């Protein structure tokens, strides 16, 4: 049964960036409207004519640009990228002016621009066919899911978050004391209130709320919520006597409070101490309605529900205290949700829209008298929303300290783009250890890639979703509640005493719904209903059976968006319900994966529901107890890990290294390279799909967007030039185009307009016309009269590609004696020092301000050379150590000469056996002429490959007799040789080589500049200094650190030790303190030291140099 | 012989000039060693060579109304004997409206300088088991016949040995 077809169908139909697109589409379809509806209307309070503006429907236009002359035209993402514009659509809002409830005027107003996610429902590209996409110049395989802001592509990385409204119980040890805690992150849209119930050593239960400065006793809160008698309070928590016994201390602490009113007064006294009574009471009421569990409602009507929920939270806390249940696991993926672009934009839009309304209200109230739609229209400043959204996406600054929310889309190669779009970030600080949060958790299985995570500070915090993961979309809770009541759930109000005491408690979407006696039966029936299509497939239900039978069972029904689901095949009676025939119909395209859910043969389960499942990996190990079967084992990997062949034969960290490295490999990122305007880009000239592919290779289009080449690789040492992971490369292979790539760099120049009507000019700066910063004629030789270089000119460091002059920075007053007239500055854009190339493309366009914009792309052919970095797909990286003529390379009896020789020492400690198998498989693939499947767990194994090799007359182990090319002598041992896919990584010597003899220095410290781009010096650091001291080479030390560095002479007063200054009238150095008595002497010190002395002096410290003669 | 210098008159294809030149260079050309001499042994001193040391091949191709693949067969050589070994080697695919017009100069050269001048695709020297006896297997790419390659190689080796002997005063 080829169940891979299901995974394939899911990813092909849903696309790689489905999570982003679903989330964004949900926002534009419903989210944006509901945010507007939350506000609904605004009252314009004026003394004479109060009126009201009601908001109606939100309509989103098509992506468009408003040019400087006011003309409007629809645009595609490509134009945004090219012209440094944002890809945005106008938001139109229906506004109704009402006076005393009578509709006066109604009109649709433009309230701002919404950034459009590429390939979302709002994007013009989403409606195009493949051919149309090609015709308009876009890549049909581009996954979309990102934004274009100011010409750059930005991704909103998925943000992992604790699931809201869940009761999490935990035990904390603080200084030997056990503190039991029950925490609820009560969240409603745009607002979150953390509730913490704790039970300390004394046994009293207290509640901590964000709106209260002090902890409040549980019993008093319960009384304030309307449950007055102690008996009712105890029953609201639990009817079990052992639990009720634990409440004694809490009741004792609240003996003086009896009624709701008294409780409110008590709370008011604590929350708003020292205020007037009326205010205190109001504060207490608002604490109950807004501060306490706001997700259950924010009016006094929901106080009963809140008390029941609170009771439940306390019950769970006490069950933990009694040891009936275990503490909740915060890292369990059932307790996590992921927020994607839609939710993030919604947060932002809410604040922006509120700001806009506030601003509008302020303006209308200030202008006073005049009314009507014209005035309202004039009071709307669409910039508030437009700028807020654009700036947030452009900078990743989401406000409230959230930074780095958006990132520049990784376009190194196609794979890195896909991986970037499936990345998720944890909000946990990377500076703290958070060991458990970084660990791979069992519930990540099939949801989060086990291998793909960065090394170092972000390890385990930045994750990638697995191929099989499906992110839930939100569905209606009320429908689910309806189903549940039909199935016999008694709500908290209906339930009788026995149901309450013995029944399972049911939570739906963070609310305590009620009880049911047969919990397990309900769960089963609910699942049956879902499989019949009566309930949304993303709704999950899980039954938590306590480890102690005295505790009650709990059922959680979750409808929230952002839970990570995974498909599992349903097993009944030891047989999967999925048949071969159904699979065949999927293969033929008659059925879609969604039909499998409708047919009831496949479930989408979240991590909580999976706790109720017994899942087998394959049919071989299936027994009658199993409830589910994996769809396809290798779908547990993410995009990068799934392209590693035979990963199950590698040591696990090697797969992690490769997952990181694959994103640095050069390939064929997109067929649109002719008009891409990325600042840096690489292109591999002859990319090849790998001979040993995995099942995901065609699925992820990696056969059409490859990232490497199949190299013939021999494992042997060669004259020591491949020690320490270096590789030997065949010169003839390089001559024939192996690993040849192009590097593109974009230079950009725009003409700005300045105050006073002056502007930048594109021209050839001329030596005659008084231009400051004139570089010299030879640097401008390549530019033409329009100021831009010619296409295909060969350029090198310093050559001007865009000639531009600008007006003076500051307008100086007219100097009468200045011979030269007003000057202009040379602000030309030149090729970076240490880079060369050929002008590949010149784009001339206009930016959004109407200024002329030039983009010049320079390409540079990179032929592999010593020092360039390469890697196989098994975390085996190395730099080229030597390029060897073909005649000197080893050869086999068939005359096969390797392209690459790697050192055998690369293997024993790293145990990347997968590379050996890949090598043999690659050889077999070359011999048969068919690619070989190296997918994890299911690929063609080493035995089968050995058989193929044998059939073609080769040794089944992949080893061969080889001869030394230099001597013609046979090697004493057989050499392992085969075909391995090699990736050229973007770290090339050409970008790194650097040396300096003399060069520029910094202005402030007179020390050499830093960094290659500025021709910087190489630091002679402390440890290097230590070497010279230890060696006793004092003169070398002085020479390096003083004479040939920032040597200066200063003048010191011998008497006071302070620096003397030069008096121009006396023509000598004088000391301000000692005057005539001073004896000034000259001292040679480092300029940096002089600077230190002066900086200290500026801090009112008197550094004194005590000078005396050398003896 | 292999194409070594390319003068590109027009190139609107997706392949950059340098890539086009690289691909052309790798085309194996049928070679007559008697008729041409190495550029460095020629007295013409011209960067593009003279009829004694180079062959001019011209490519003038265009895609008018459909996508076409340009094959090695479309190279027009001034010497009928010096042509690509196969006329089915793809050079570039042109989309409608794209055009390539170039002059390519083929010269003699050594495999040591660039792989395009290697006359063999496989050259294997194996031990026969008997003392000081080896077996040499060579496979021509088609530019020269295997016997020519062998005799020319022997000739060059002989010349080198003579030079060595002369230099050392052994002859």
Short mmCIF file of C-alpha atoms in Angstrom, two decimals, chain A residues 214-396:
data_model
loop_
_atom_site.label_atom_id
_atom_site.label_comp_id
_atom_site.label_asym_id
_atom_site.label_seq_id
_atom_site.Cartn_x
_atom_site.Cartn_y
_atom_site.Cartn_z
CA UNK A 214 -1.90 41.48 46.16
CA UNK A 215 -2.96 37.86 46.21
CA UNK A 216 -6.60 37.35 47.07
CA UNK A 217 -8.01 34.44 49.06
CA UNK A 218 -9.89 31.89 46.98
CA UNK A 219 -12.95 31.74 49.23
CA UNK A 220 -13.47 35.48 49.08
CA UNK A 221 -13.28 35.50 45.29
CA UNK A 222 -15.79 32.67 45.17
CA UNK A 223 -18.11 34.58 47.48
CA UNK A 224 -17.73 37.73 45.43
CA UNK A 225 -18.69 35.71 42.37
CA UNK A 226 -21.99 34.93 44.03
CA UNK A 227 -21.52 31.65 45.87
CA UNK A 228 -22.15 32.64 49.44
CA UNK A 229 -22.22 29.48 51.50
CA UNK A 230 -19.12 27.51 52.33
CA UNK A 231 -20.90 24.30 51.39
CA UNK A 232 -21.65 25.56 47.89
CA UNK A 233 -18.09 26.72 47.48
CA UNK A 234 -16.76 23.35 48.54
CA UNK A 235 -19.18 21.60 46.17
CA UNK A 236 -18.23 23.90 43.31
CA UNK A 237 -14.68 22.69 43.74
CA UNK A 238 -15.31 19.02 44.28
CA UNK A 239 -17.77 16.77 45.99
CA UNK A 240 -14.98 14.46 47.09
CA UNK A 241 -14.39 14.66 50.83
CA UNK A 242 -10.62 14.30 50.62
CA UNK A 243 -10.45 17.36 48.43
CA UNK A 244 -12.93 19.29 50.53
CA UNK A 245 -10.83 18.56 53.61
CA UNK A 246 -7.93 20.44 52.05
CA UNK A 247 -10.06 23.57 51.85
CA UNK A 248 -10.30 23.98 55.60
CA UNK A 249 -7.45 26.43 55.94
CA UNK A 250 -8.84 28.56 53.15
CA UNK A 251 -12.25 28.76 54.79
CA UNK A 252 -10.70 29.68 58.12
CA UNK A 253 -8.97 32.64 56.54
CA UNK A 254 -12.26 34.04 55.27
CA UNK A 255 -14.47 33.74 58.30
CA UNK A 256 -15.30 37.42 58.55
CA UNK A 257 -16.64 37.61 54.99
CA UNK A 258 -20.11 36.23 54.44
CA UNK A 259 -21.99 37.96 51.68
CA UNK A 260 -21.23 38.98 48.11
CA UNK A 261 -21.20 42.59 49.22
CA UNK A 262 -18.73 41.94 52.01
CA UNK A 263 -16.50 40.05 49.60
CA UNK A 264 -16.61 42.93 47.14
CA UNK A 265 -15.67 45.36 49.88
CA UNK A 266 -12.80 43.10 50.92
CA UNK A 267 -11.50 42.93 47.36
CA UNK A 268 -12.03 46.65 46.84
CA UNK A 269 -9.97 47.40 49.95
CA UNK A 270 -7.11 45.33 48.65
CA UNK A 271 -7.22 46.43 45.02
CA UNK A 272 -7.88 50.12 45.43
CA UNK A 273 -6.60 50.84 48.89
CA UNK A 274 -7.37 54.25 50.28
CA UNK A 275 -9.88 55.32 47.64
CA UNK A 276 -13.44 56.37 48.10
CA UNK A 277 -15.84 53.52 48.74
CA UNK A 278 -17.76 53.84 45.51
CA UNK A 279 -14.56 53.63 43.52
CA UNK A 280 -13.32 50.65 45.51
CA UNK A 281 -16.48 48.72 44.76
CA UNK A 282 -16.33 49.62 41.08
CA UNK A 283 -12.75 48.47 40.99
CA UNK A 284 -13.65 45.17 42.63
CA UNK A 285 -16.46 44.57 40.17
CA UNK A 286 -14.27 45.32 37.20
CA UNK A 287 -11.64 42.99 38.60
CA UNK A 288 -14.18 40.18 38.58
CA UNK A 289 -15.47 40.97 35.12
CA UNK A 290 -12.30 42.02 33.29
CA UNK A 291 -9.40 40.76 35.32
CA UNK A 292 -10.71 37.33 36.24
CA UNK A 293 -10.93 34.80 33.44
CA UNK A 294 -12.01 37.32 30.81
CA UNK A 295 -12.30 34.57 28.19
CA UNK A 296 -15.51 33.42 29.86
CA UNK A 297 -17.10 36.82 29.43
CA UNK A 298 -16.79 40.34 30.71
CA UNK A 299 -20.19 40.99 32.27
CA UNK A 300 -21.68 40.04 35.68
CA UNK A 301 -23.81 37.40 33.90
CA UNK A 302 -20.81 35.09 33.52
CA UNK A 303 -19.81 35.15 37.19
CA UNK A 304 -21.42 31.78 37.80
CA UNK A 305 -19.45 30.22 34.93
CA UNK A 306 -16.32 31.81 36.31
CA UNK A 307 -16.91 30.37 39.73
CA UNK A 308 -17.40 26.90 38.25
CA UNK A 309 -14.26 27.23 36.16
CA UNK A 310 -12.32 28.47 39.15
CA UNK A 311 -13.64 25.58 41.21
CA UNK A 312 -12.40 23.19 38.55
CA UNK A 313 -8.97 24.81 38.52
CA UNK A 314 -8.77 24.44 42.30
CA UNK A 315 -9.96 20.85 42.12
CA UNK A 316 -7.20 20.05 39.68
CA UNK A 317 -4.70 21.79 41.94
CA UNK A 318 -5.79 19.75 44.94
CA UNK A 319 -5.81 16.50 42.99
CA UNK A 320 -2.19 17.25 42.20
CA UNK A 321 -1.50 17.96 45.85
CA UNK A 322 -3.07 14.61 46.76
CA UNK A 323 -0.94 12.93 44.12
CA UNK A 324 -3.96 11.70 42.15
CA UNK A 325 -2.77 13.35 38.99
CA UNK A 326 0.64 14.31 37.62
CA UNK A 327 1.73 17.87 36.97
CA UNK A 328 0.99 19.09 33.47
CA UNK A 329 3.81 19.06 30.98
CA UNK A 330 4.39 22.56 29.63
CA UNK A 331 6.40 21.23 26.73
CA UNK A 332 3.70 18.84 25.61
CA UNK A 333 2.75 20.00 22.14
CA UNK A 334 -0.90 19.74 23.06
CA UNK A 335 -0.31 22.74 25.26
CA UNK A 336 1.09 24.80 22.41
CA UNK A 337 -0.41 26.66 19.50
CA UNK A 338 1.38 28.37 16.65
CA UNK A 339 0.42 31.84 15.56
CA UNK A 340 0.90 32.58 11.87
CA UNK A 341 0.72 35.70 9.75
CA UNK A 342 -3.05 36.14 9.95
CA UNK A 343 -3.19 36.25 13.73
CA UNK A 344 -0.09 38.43 13.94
CA UNK A 345 -1.49 40.94 11.44
CA UNK A 346 -4.81 40.88 13.27
CA UNK A 347 -3.12 41.96 16.51
CA UNK A 348 -1.45 44.79 14.68
CA UNK A 349 -4.52 45.84 12.75
CA UNK A 350 -6.58 45.99 15.93
CA UNK A 351 -4.31 48.58 17.54
CA UNK A 352 -3.88 50.48 14.28
CA UNK A 353 -7.62 50.62 13.69
CA UNK A 354 -8.26 51.79 17.24
CA UNK A 355 -5.65 54.51 16.78
CA UNK A 356 -7.32 55.59 13.57
CA UNK A 357 -10.71 55.81 15.23
CA UNK A 358 -9.32 57.68 18.20
CA UNK A 359 -7.61 60.13 15.88
CA UNK A 360 -10.78 60.54 13.84
CA UNK A 361 -12.89 61.12 16.92
CA UNK A 362 -10.44 63.69 18.25
CA UNK A 363 -10.38 65.60 14.99
CA UNK A 364 -14.14 65.58 14.56
CA UNK A 365 -14.74 66.74 18.11
CA UNK A 366 -12.20 69.49 17.74
CA UNK A 367 -13.61 70.83 14.50
CA UNK A 368 -16.96 70.84 16.23
CA UNK A 369 -19.81 72.32 14.27
CA UNK A 370 -19.58 70.86 10.81
CA UNK A 371 -20.90 67.42 10.18
CA UNK A 372 -21.59 65.06 7.34
CA UNK A 373 -19.64 62.50 5.42
CA UNK A 374 -17.30 65.02 3.85
CA UNK A 375 -16.02 66.07 7.23
CA UNK A 376 -15.78 62.45 8.35
CA UNK A 377 -13.91 61.55 5.20
CA UNK A 378 -11.47 64.37 5.79
CA UNK A 379 -10.87 63.25 9.35
CA UNK A 380 -9.71 59.80 8.32
CA UNK A 381 -5.98 59.51 8.05
CA UNK A 382 -5.34 56.23 6.22
CA UNK A 383 -1.65 56.65 6.95
CA UNK A 384 -2.20 55.52 10.53
CA UNK A 385 -3.06 51.99 9.48
CA UNK A 386 -0.87 51.91 6.38
CA UNK A 387 2.28 53.07 8.14
CA UNK A 388 1.76 50.97 11.23
CA UNK A 389 1.33 47.76 9.25
CA UNK A 390 4.09 48.55 6.80
CA UNK A 391 6.62 49.57 9.43
CA UNK A 392 5.89 46.55 11.57
CA UNK A 393 6.40 44.14 8.70
CA UNK A 394 9.43 46.01 7.38
CA UNK A 395 11.23 46.03 10.74
CA UNK A 396 9.72 43.03 12.53
#
